[in-house]
Amino acid sequence: MKLNWSLKKNNHLLVKLAVSILLVGLAFRLFVFKSQEFTSPSELETSGSADVDRTEVVAEPEPEPEPEAKAKAEGEAKAPEAEASTVDVSEYGDQNQMPQNETEDQIGMPVKEKCDLFTGDWVPNPSGPVYTNASCPLIESHQNCIRNGRPDSGYLYWRWKPRDCELPPFDAEKFLDMMRNKTWALIGDSISRNHVQSVLCMLSTVEQAVEVYHDEDYKSKRWHFHSFNFSVSVIWSPFLTKAATFEDFNGVSTSEVELQLDKLDEKWTDLYSDLDYMIISTGKWFLKSSIYYENDTVVGCHYCPKRNLTELGFDYAYSKTLHSVLDFIATSKHKGSIFFRTSTPDHFENGDWHNGTCERTNPAKGDEVELKYLSKILRDIELAEFEKAAPKAAENGVNLKLLDLSNLSLLRPDGHPGPYREFQPFAKDKNARVQKDCLHWCLPGPIDAWNDLIMEMIVNR
């Protein structure tokens, strides 16, 4: 009996010991768990402990947003400094607790910088243009490449794709709805006239504009969309300053241009304050032989070998003109939106306006083409003068934006009329010598992509 009791007592002690060990182990496990729960990721990374398994401190990745939502989020990720200053500090309590790095989201991943719309590539677009040369009656004959007999159509099936974001296509209905009771003007030379035709053709998919004004030479015009009380104008002012030109329909000059460098052209300055939106540009005309005036006195010229005048060069006139134009805009306190468009390159090969050609049928890659020397000078001046004017414009509350279309246009040597600026140029003689246009753009054509960019800048920027 004593032996049996002793055995039972020993078994009872063993059970107690096992339970005690189990409870101690459980308590130790809970202690370790709690201590890890309150350890920050940064402490784990700097603790130097070889026993820490860092793969356990990984957040689940968020689902990839749809392209449209992604583009919108990326556009909002980096707000302008003026907007950042309006953050409600009370939302964070103590100001010192506000996020220290505004370029990171809540899980510490870097947020992509706002997309550069002007750096990208031309990518295939099987759907093609939203209008045709037959559906839009506003295309001038010199840009109606299909009607004039251009045999290839591949140049119609490309779209501009910025490198780091999606670019939504132009939405004509949304654009017109946004522009109710507004006025637009494109101010400049024949490229501006080319561009306004593109705008009107894309909008014609919703409503056809009615021409309500033209000047004596039909160079300045205005159209009206009655359903939206929306007006679009093109204002012919190739130099943006006062100028007298002497040339025929094909651009052949009989005398030098007479250019007043210190007097802006009243054809656009008189209308300036009444315009809600405008795109202003110039460029190639400054390469023409010109005599320069300041204070109604001749001060020099550009390429005037038959005259006893100081050669100042076109860059002198271009810098001075753009400085005056952009200073006028920056100090105007205008409450609309002004786009300063950079000049677009030509693609003449083996010559110029009178003897060059452009026979390519596909977009170029970035390393296949480069700006010509004179075009680069124009562009450098444009960027320099815009950079000077932009801070002054911001200080005066003027919404001045750079529409930098030079490089994306450079990649489209296939988009010009070439010999098809005239109707059926080779119908009678396949070897006929005809003037080529490697400066303006076929419609439909690459210039339509400019409107995608403009709408993106208006809607989301």
Coordinates of C-alpha atoms in Angstrom, one line a residue:
M1 CA 0.0 0.0 0.0
K2 CA 2.8 2.4 0.8
L3 CA 4.5 1.6 -2.5
N4 CA 1.3 2.3 -4.4
W5 CA 0.8 5.6 -2.6
S6 CA 4.4 6.6 -3.4
L7 CA 4.0 5.9 -7.0
K8 CA 0.8 8.0 -7.2
K9 CA 2.5 10.8 -5.4
N10 CA 5.4 10.8 -7.8
N11 CA 3.1 10.8 -10.8
H12 CA 1.3 13.8 -9.4
L13 CA 4.5 15.7 -9.0
L14 CA 5.5 14.9 -12.6
V15 CA 2.2 16.3 -13.9
K16 CA 2.7 19.5 -11.8
L17 CA 6.2 19.9 -13.2
A18 CA 5.1 19.5 -16.8
V19 CA 2.3 22.0 -16.3
S20 CA 4.7 24.5 -14.7
I21 CA 7.2 24.2 -17.6
L22 CA 4.3 24.7 -20.1
L23 CA 3.1 27.8 -18.3
V24 CA 6.6 29.3 -18.1
G25 CA 7.1 28.7 -21.9
L26 CA 3.8 30.3 -22.7
A27 CA 4.6 33.3 -20.6
F28 CA 8.0 33.7 -22.3
R29 CA 6.4 33.4 -25.7
L30 CA 3.9 36.1 -24.9
F31 CA 6.7 38.4 -23.6
V32 CA 8.7 38.1 -26.8
F33 CA 5.7 38.6 -29.0
K34 CA 4.7 41.9 -27.2
S35 CA 8.3 43.2 -27.3
Q36 CA 8.4 42.7 -31.1
E37 CA 5.0 44.2 -31.6
F38 CA 6.2 47.6 -30.3
T39 CA 9.5 47.6 -32.1
S40 CA 9.6 50.0 -35.0
P41 CA 10.9 48.8 -38.4
S42 CA 13.8 51.3 -38.2
E43 CA 14.8 49.7 -34.8
L44 CA 14.7 46.3 -36.4
E45 CA 16.9 47.4 -39.2
T46 CA 19.5 49.1 -36.9
S47 CA 19.4 46.6 -34.0
G48 CA 22.2 44.5 -35.5
S49 CA 20.6 41.3 -34.3
A50 CA 21.3 38.4 -36.5
D51 CA 18.2 36.6 -35.2
V52 CA 15.6 39.1 -36.6
D53 CA 13.8 37.8 -39.6
R54 CA 13.1 41.0 -41.7
T55 CA 11.0 39.3 -44.2
E56 CA 8.2 39.2 -41.7
V57 CA 7.9 43.0 -41.6
V58 CA 6.6 43.5 -45.2
A59 CA 3.3 45.2 -46.0
E60 CA 1.0 43.6 -48.6
P61 CA 1.4 45.5 -52.0
E62 CA -1.6 47.7 -53.0
P63 CA -3.4 46.7 -56.2
E64 CA -2.1 48.5 -59.4
P65 CA -4.6 51.3 -60.3
E66 CA -6.2 51.5 -63.7
P67 CA -4.2 53.6 -66.2
E68 CA -6.6 56.6 -66.0
A69 CA -6.6 56.6 -62.2
K70 CA -2.9 56.1 -62.1
A71 CA -2.2 59.1 -64.4
K72 CA -4.5 61.2 -62.2
A73 CA -2.8 60.1 -59.0
E74 CA 0.6 60.7 -60.4
G75 CA -0.4 64.2 -61.6
E76 CA -1.6 65.0 -58.1
A77 CA 1.3 63.4 -56.3
K78 CA 3.5 66.5 -56.5
A79 CA 1.5 69.6 -55.8
P80 CA 3.0 73.1 -56.5
E81 CA 4.7 74.8 -53.5
A82 CA 1.9 77.4 -53.4
E83 CA -0.7 74.6 -52.8
A84 CA 1.5 72.8 -50.3
S85 CA 1.5 75.9 -48.1
T86 CA -2.3 75.6 -47.7
V87 CA -2.2 72.3 -45.9
D88 CA -4.3 72.4 -42.7
V89 CA -1.7 71.9 -39.9
S90 CA -4.5 71.1 -37.4
E91 CA -5.0 67.8 -39.2
Y92 CA -1.6 66.6 -37.9
G93 CA -1.8 68.2 -34.5
D94 CA 1.7 69.5 -33.7
Q95 CA 3.3 71.0 -36.8
N96 CA 6.5 69.0 -36.1
Q97 CA 4.5 65.8 -36.6
M98 CA 3.6 66.7 -40.3
P99 CA 5.1 64.3 -42.9
Q100 CA 8.8 65.1 -43.2
N101 CA 9.1 63.8 -46.8
E102 CA 6.2 65.0 -49.0
T103 CA 7.4 62.8 -51.9
E104 CA 6.6 59.5 -50.1
D105 CA 3.2 57.9 -49.5
Q106 CA 2.0 56.3 -46.3
I107 CA 3.8 53.0 -46.7
G108 CA 7.1 54.7 -47.5
M109 CA 7.2 54.1 -51.2
P110 CA 8.3 57.0 -53.4
V111 CA 5.6 58.8 -55.4
K112 CA 6.4 59.4 -59.1
E113 CA 7.1 63.0 -60.0
K114 CA 4.6 64.8 -62.2
C115 CA 4.9 63.4 -65.7
D116 CA 6.7 65.4 -68.4
L117 CA 4.2 65.5 -71.2
F118 CA 6.7 66.6 -73.8
T119 CA 9.2 63.7 -73.4
G120 CA 8.0 60.5 -74.9
D121 CA 7.5 58.5 -78.1
W122 CA 5.1 58.1 -81.0
V123 CA 3.4 54.7 -80.6
P124 CA 1.0 52.8 -83.0
N125 CA -2.6 53.9 -82.9
P126 CA -4.7 51.4 -84.9
S127 CA -7.9 53.5 -84.3
G128 CA -6.5 56.4 -86.3
P129 CA -7.8 60.0 -86.3
V130 CA -11.2 61.0 -85.0
Y131 CA -12.1 62.9 -88.2
T132 CA -11.3 62.6 -91.9
N133 CA -10.5 65.0 -94.6
A134 CA -14.0 64.4 -95.9
S135 CA -15.8 64.9 -92.6
C136 CA -14.1 68.3 -91.8
P137 CA -14.8 71.1 -94.4
L138 CA -12.4 73.5 -92.7
I139 CA -9.2 72.0 -93.9
E140 CA -7.3 74.3 -96.3
S141 CA -6.4 72.7 -99.6
H142 CA -2.6 72.9 -98.9
Q143 CA -3.0 70.6 -95.8
N144 CA -5.6 68.2 -97.4
C145 CA -2.9 65.6 -98.2
I146 CA -5.4 62.7 -98.9
R147 CA -7.5 64.7 -101.3
N148 CA -4.4 66.0 -103.0
G149 CA -3.3 62.4 -103.8
R150 CA -0.8 61.4 -101.1
P151 CA -0.6 57.6 -101.7
D152 CA 0.4 56.4 -98.2
S153 CA -1.7 56.6 -95.0
G154 CA 0.5 55.1 -92.4
Y155 CA 1.3 58.6 -90.9
L156 CA -2.3 58.7 -89.7
Y157 CA -1.9 55.8 -87.2
W158 CA 0.3 57.1 -84.5
R159 CA -0.3 58.8 -81.1
W160 CA 2.0 60.6 -78.7
K161 CA 2.8 58.7 -75.5
P162 CA 4.7 60.4 -72.7
R163 CA 7.3 58.2 -71.1
D164 CA 5.9 58.1 -67.5
C165 CA 2.2 58.5 -67.8
E166 CA -0.9 57.9 -69.9
L167 CA -2.1 60.8 -72.1
P168 CA -5.9 60.5 -72.6
P169 CA -7.2 61.3 -76.1
F170 CA -8.8 64.7 -76.8
D171 CA -12.5 64.6 -75.6
A172 CA -14.3 67.1 -77.9
E173 CA -17.6 67.0 -76.0
K174 CA -15.9 67.5 -72.6
F175 CA -13.7 70.3 -74.0
L176 CA -16.7 72.2 -75.5
D177 CA -18.6 71.8 -72.3
M178 CA -15.7 73.3 -70.3
M179 CA -15.4 76.2 -72.8
R180 CA -19.0 77.4 -72.5
N181 CA -19.1 81.2 -72.9
K182 CA -15.3 81.3 -73.4
T183 CA -13.0 82.7 -76.1
W184 CA -9.9 81.2 -77.6
A185 CA -7.3 82.6 -79.9
L186 CA -4.3 81.2 -81.6
I187 CA -1.8 84.0 -82.4
G188 CA 1.1 83.8 -84.7
D189 CA 1.9 82.6 -88.2
S190 CA 0.7 79.9 -90.6
I191 CA 1.5 77.1 -88.2
S192 CA -1.0 78.7 -85.8
R193 CA -3.5 78.7 -88.7
N194 CA -2.7 75.1 -89.4
H195 CA -3.3 74.3 -85.7
V196 CA -6.6 76.1 -85.5
Q197 CA -7.9 73.9 -88.4
S198 CA -6.9 70.8 -86.3
V199 CA -8.8 72.1 -83.3
L200 CA -11.9 72.9 -85.3
C201 CA -11.8 69.6 -87.0
M202 CA -11.6 67.6 -83.8
L203 CA -14.4 69.7 -82.3
S204 CA -16.5 69.1 -85.4
T205 CA -17.2 65.6 -84.2
V206 CA -19.6 67.3 -81.8
E207 CA -20.6 70.5 -83.6
Q208 CA -19.5 72.3 -86.7
A209 CA -18.2 75.8 -86.1
V210 CA -19.6 78.7 -88.1
E211 CA -17.2 81.3 -89.5
V212 CA -18.3 84.7 -88.3
Y213 CA -15.4 86.9 -89.2
H214 CA -12.4 87.2 -91.5
D215 CA -10.0 90.0 -92.4
E216 CA -9.4 91.3 -95.9
D217 CA -6.8 88.7 -96.7
Y218 CA -8.6 85.8 -94.9
K219 CA -5.6 85.3 -92.6
S220 CA -7.3 86.3 -89.4
K221 CA -10.6 84.5 -88.8
R222 CA -13.1 83.7 -86.0
W223 CA -15.5 80.8 -85.6
H224 CA -18.4 80.3 -83.3
F225 CA -20.0 77.2 -81.7
H226 CA -23.5 78.4 -81.1
S227 CA -24.6 75.6 -78.7
F228 CA -21.8 76.5 -76.4
N229 CA -21.4 80.2 -77.0
F230 CA -17.7 79.4 -77.6
S231 CA -15.5 81.3 -80.0
V232 CA -12.2 80.3 -81.6
S233 CA -10.0 82.8 -83.5
V234 CA -6.8 82.7 -85.4
I235 CA -5.0 86.1 -85.3
W236 CA -2.4 86.5 -88.1
S237 CA 0.7 88.1 -86.5
P238 CA 3.8 86.2 -87.7
F239 CA 6.3 88.5 -85.9
L240 CA 4.0 89.5 -83.0
T241 CA 5.5 93.0 -83.5
K242 CA 4.5 95.5 -86.2
A243 CA 5.9 94.4 -89.5
A244 CA 5.6 95.1 -93.2
T245 CA 6.1 92.1 -95.5
F246 CA 6.5 91.9 -99.2
E247 CA 6.1 88.4 -100.6
D248 CA 3.8 86.4 -102.8
F249 CA 1.6 83.4 -102.2
N250 CA 4.5 81.0 -102.3
G251 CA 6.7 83.0 -99.9
V252 CA 8.9 84.6 -102.5
S253 CA 10.0 88.0 -101.2
T254 CA 10.3 91.1 -103.4
S255 CA 12.0 93.2 -100.6
E256 CA 13.2 92.8 -97.0
V257 CA 10.7 92.7 -94.1
E258 CA 10.5 95.9 -92.2
L259 CA 10.2 95.1 -88.6
Q260 CA 9.5 97.4 -85.7
L261 CA 11.2 95.7 -82.8
D262 CA 9.8 98.0 -80.1
K263 CA 6.1 98.0 -81.1
L264 CA 3.9 95.0 -80.5
D265 CA 1.3 94.2 -83.1
E266 CA -2.0 95.7 -82.1
K267 CA -3.9 93.0 -84.0
W268 CA -3.4 90.8 -81.0
T269 CA -2.7 93.3 -78.1
D270 CA -6.0 95.1 -78.7
L271 CA -7.9 91.8 -78.2
Y272 CA -5.7 90.4 -75.5
S273 CA -7.7 91.4 -72.4
D274 CA -10.9 89.9 -73.9
L275 CA -9.5 86.4 -74.5
D276 CA -9.9 83.6 -72.0
Y277 CA -7.4 81.3 -73.5
M278 CA -4.6 81.9 -76.1
I279 CA -1.7 80.1 -77.7
I280 CA 0.9 82.5 -78.8
S281 CA 4.0 81.6 -81.0
T282 CA 6.3 82.7 -83.7
G283 CA 9.6 81.5 -85.1
K284 CA 10.6 80.9 -88.7
W285 CA 9.6 84.3 -90.0
F286 CA 12.6 85.8 -88.2
L287 CA 14.9 84.0 -90.5
K288 CA 13.8 86.1 -93.4
S289 CA 15.8 89.1 -94.7
S290 CA 14.7 92.0 -92.5
I291 CA 15.4 95.6 -91.7
Y292 CA 15.1 96.4 -88.0
Y293 CA 13.6 99.6 -86.6
E294 CA 13.6 101.0 -83.1
N295 CA 12.1 104.4 -82.2
D296 CA 11.2 104.6 -85.9
T297 CA 14.9 104.6 -86.8
V298 CA 16.8 101.9 -88.7
V299 CA 19.2 100.2 -86.3
G300 CA 20.4 97.3 -88.4
C301 CA 19.3 94.3 -90.4
H302 CA 19.5 90.5 -90.9
Y303 CA 21.0 89.4 -94.3
C304 CA 20.8 92.6 -96.2
P305 CA 24.0 92.5 -98.3
K306 CA 22.8 95.2 -100.8
R307 CA 22.2 97.7 -98.0
N308 CA 24.8 99.6 -96.0
L309 CA 23.4 98.5 -92.7
T310 CA 24.8 96.8 -89.6
E311 CA 24.2 93.1 -89.6
L312 CA 22.6 92.4 -86.2
G313 CA 21.4 88.9 -87.0
F314 CA 17.9 87.3 -86.5
D315 CA 18.8 86.2 -83.0
Y316 CA 19.1 89.8 -81.9
A317 CA 15.6 90.5 -83.2
Y318 CA 14.1 87.3 -81.9
S319 CA 15.4 87.8 -78.4
K320 CA 14.3 91.4 -78.3
T321 CA 10.8 90.5 -79.6
L322 CA 10.2 87.6 -77.3
H323 CA 11.4 89.6 -74.3
S324 CA 8.9 92.3 -75.1
V325 CA 6.0 89.9 -75.8
L326 CA 6.5 87.8 -72.7
D327 CA 7.1 90.9 -70.5
F328 CA 3.8 92.3 -71.8
I329 CA 2.0 89.1 -70.9
A330 CA 3.8 88.6 -67.5
T331 CA 2.9 92.1 -66.3
S332 CA -0.6 92.2 -67.7
K333 CA -2.4 90.6 -64.7
H334 CA -4.5 88.7 -67.2
K335 CA -6.8 86.2 -65.5
G336 CA -7.1 83.7 -68.4
S337 CA -4.6 81.0 -69.5
I338 CA -1.8 81.8 -72.0
F339 CA 0.3 79.1 -73.6
F340 CA 3.6 80.1 -75.1
R341 CA 4.3 77.5 -77.9
T342 CA 7.8 76.8 -78.9
S343 CA 8.5 76.9 -82.7
T344 CA 8.2 73.7 -84.6
P345 CA 11.0 72.3 -86.8
D346 CA 10.8 71.8 -90.6
H347 CA 12.0 68.5 -92.2
F348 CA 13.5 69.7 -95.5
E349 CA 16.2 67.4 -96.7
N350 CA 18.7 68.2 -99.4
G351 CA 17.6 71.8 -99.5
D352 CA 15.1 74.3 -98.1
W353 CA 11.6 75.7 -98.9
H354 CA 12.3 76.1 -102.6
N355 CA 14.2 72.9 -103.3
G356 CA 14.2 70.5 -100.3
T357 CA 12.2 67.3 -100.0
C358 CA 10.6 65.2 -97.3
E359 CA 9.7 61.7 -98.4
R360 CA 9.8 59.7 -95.1
T361 CA 6.6 57.7 -94.3
N362 CA 7.3 56.8 -90.6
P363 CA 8.0 58.6 -87.4
A364 CA 11.7 58.9 -86.5
K365 CA 13.4 57.6 -83.4
G366 CA 15.1 60.0 -81.0
D367 CA 18.6 59.3 -82.3
E368 CA 17.7 59.5 -86.0
V369 CA 17.0 63.2 -86.2
E370 CA 18.1 66.4 -84.5
L371 CA 17.2 70.0 -84.6
K372 CA 18.9 72.0 -87.3
Y373 CA 21.3 74.7 -86.2
L374 CA 19.0 77.6 -86.9
S375 CA 16.0 75.9 -85.2
K376 CA 18.1 75.2 -82.2
I377 CA 19.0 78.9 -81.9
L378 CA 15.3 79.8 -82.0
R379 CA 14.5 77.2 -79.4
D380 CA 17.3 78.3 -77.0
I381 CA 16.1 81.9 -77.2
E382 CA 12.5 80.8 -76.6
L383 CA 13.3 78.8 -73.5
A384 CA 15.6 81.5 -72.1
E385 CA 13.0 84.2 -72.5
F386 CA 10.3 82.1 -71.0
E387 CA 12.4 81.3 -68.0
K388 CA 12.9 85.0 -67.4
A389 CA 9.2 85.8 -67.7
A390 CA 7.7 82.8 -65.8
P391 CA 8.5 84.1 -62.2
K392 CA 7.2 87.6 -63.0
A393 CA 4.0 86.1 -64.4
A394 CA 3.5 84.0 -61.3
E395 CA 4.1 87.0 -59.1
N396 CA 1.4 88.9 -61.0
G397 CA -1.1 86.0 -61.0
V398 CA -0.7 85.4 -64.8
N399 CA -1.3 81.8 -65.8
L400 CA 1.6 81.5 -68.4
K401 CA 2.4 78.0 -69.5
L402 CA 5.1 76.6 -71.8
L403 CA 3.8 74.4 -74.6
D404 CA 7.0 72.8 -75.7
L405 CA 6.2 71.0 -78.9
S406 CA 9.6 71.2 -80.6
N407 CA 10.9 67.7 -79.8
L408 CA 7.8 65.7 -80.3
S409 CA 7.2 67.5 -83.7
L410 CA 10.9 66.8 -84.6
L411 CA 10.1 63.1 -84.5
R412 CA 7.4 63.3 -87.3
P413 CA 9.2 63.9 -90.6
D414 CA 6.5 61.8 -92.2
G415 CA 3.6 64.2 -91.3
H416 CA 4.1 67.0 -93.9
P417 CA 2.3 67.5 -97.2
G418 CA 5.6 67.4 -99.2
P419 CA 4.6 67.7 -102.9
Y420 CA 0.9 67.1 -102.0
R421 CA 0.4 70.7 -101.0
E422 CA -1.1 70.9 -104.5
F423 CA -3.9 68.8 -106.0
Q424 CA -2.6 65.7 -107.8
P425 CA 0.9 67.1 -108.5
F426 CA 2.1 64.2 -110.6
A427 CA -1.1 63.5 -112.5
K428 CA 0.2 64.8 -115.8
D429 CA 3.9 64.1 -115.3
K430 CA 5.2 61.7 -112.7
N431 CA 8.6 63.4 -112.8
A432 CA 7.2 66.9 -112.5
R433 CA 9.2 69.4 -110.4
V434 CA 6.9 70.7 -107.7
Q435 CA 7.5 72.8 -104.6
K436 CA 7.5 70.7 -101.4
D437 CA 6.0 71.7 -98.1
C438 CA 8.0 70.1 -95.3
L439 CA 7.0 72.7 -92.7
H440 CA 3.2 72.6 -92.3
W441 CA 1.2 69.5 -91.3
C442 CA -1.2 67.2 -93.1
L443 CA -4.8 67.2 -91.7
P444 CA -5.6 64.8 -90.2
G445 CA -2.0 64.3 -89.0
P446 CA 0.5 64.6 -86.2
I447 CA -0.6 68.1 -85.3
D448 CA -3.8 66.7 -83.9
A449 CA -1.8 65.2 -81.0
W450 CA -1.1 68.8 -79.8
N451 CA -4.7 69.0 -78.8
D452 CA -4.4 65.9 -76.6
L453 CA -1.6 67.7 -74.7
I454 CA -3.4 71.0 -74.4
M455 CA -6.5 69.4 -73.0
E456 CA -4.4 67.4 -70.5
M457 CA -2.8 70.7 -69.4
I458 CA -6.1 72.4 -69.0
V459 CA -8.0 69.6 -67.3
N460 CA -5.5 68.0 -65.0
R461 CA -2.6 70.4 -64.7

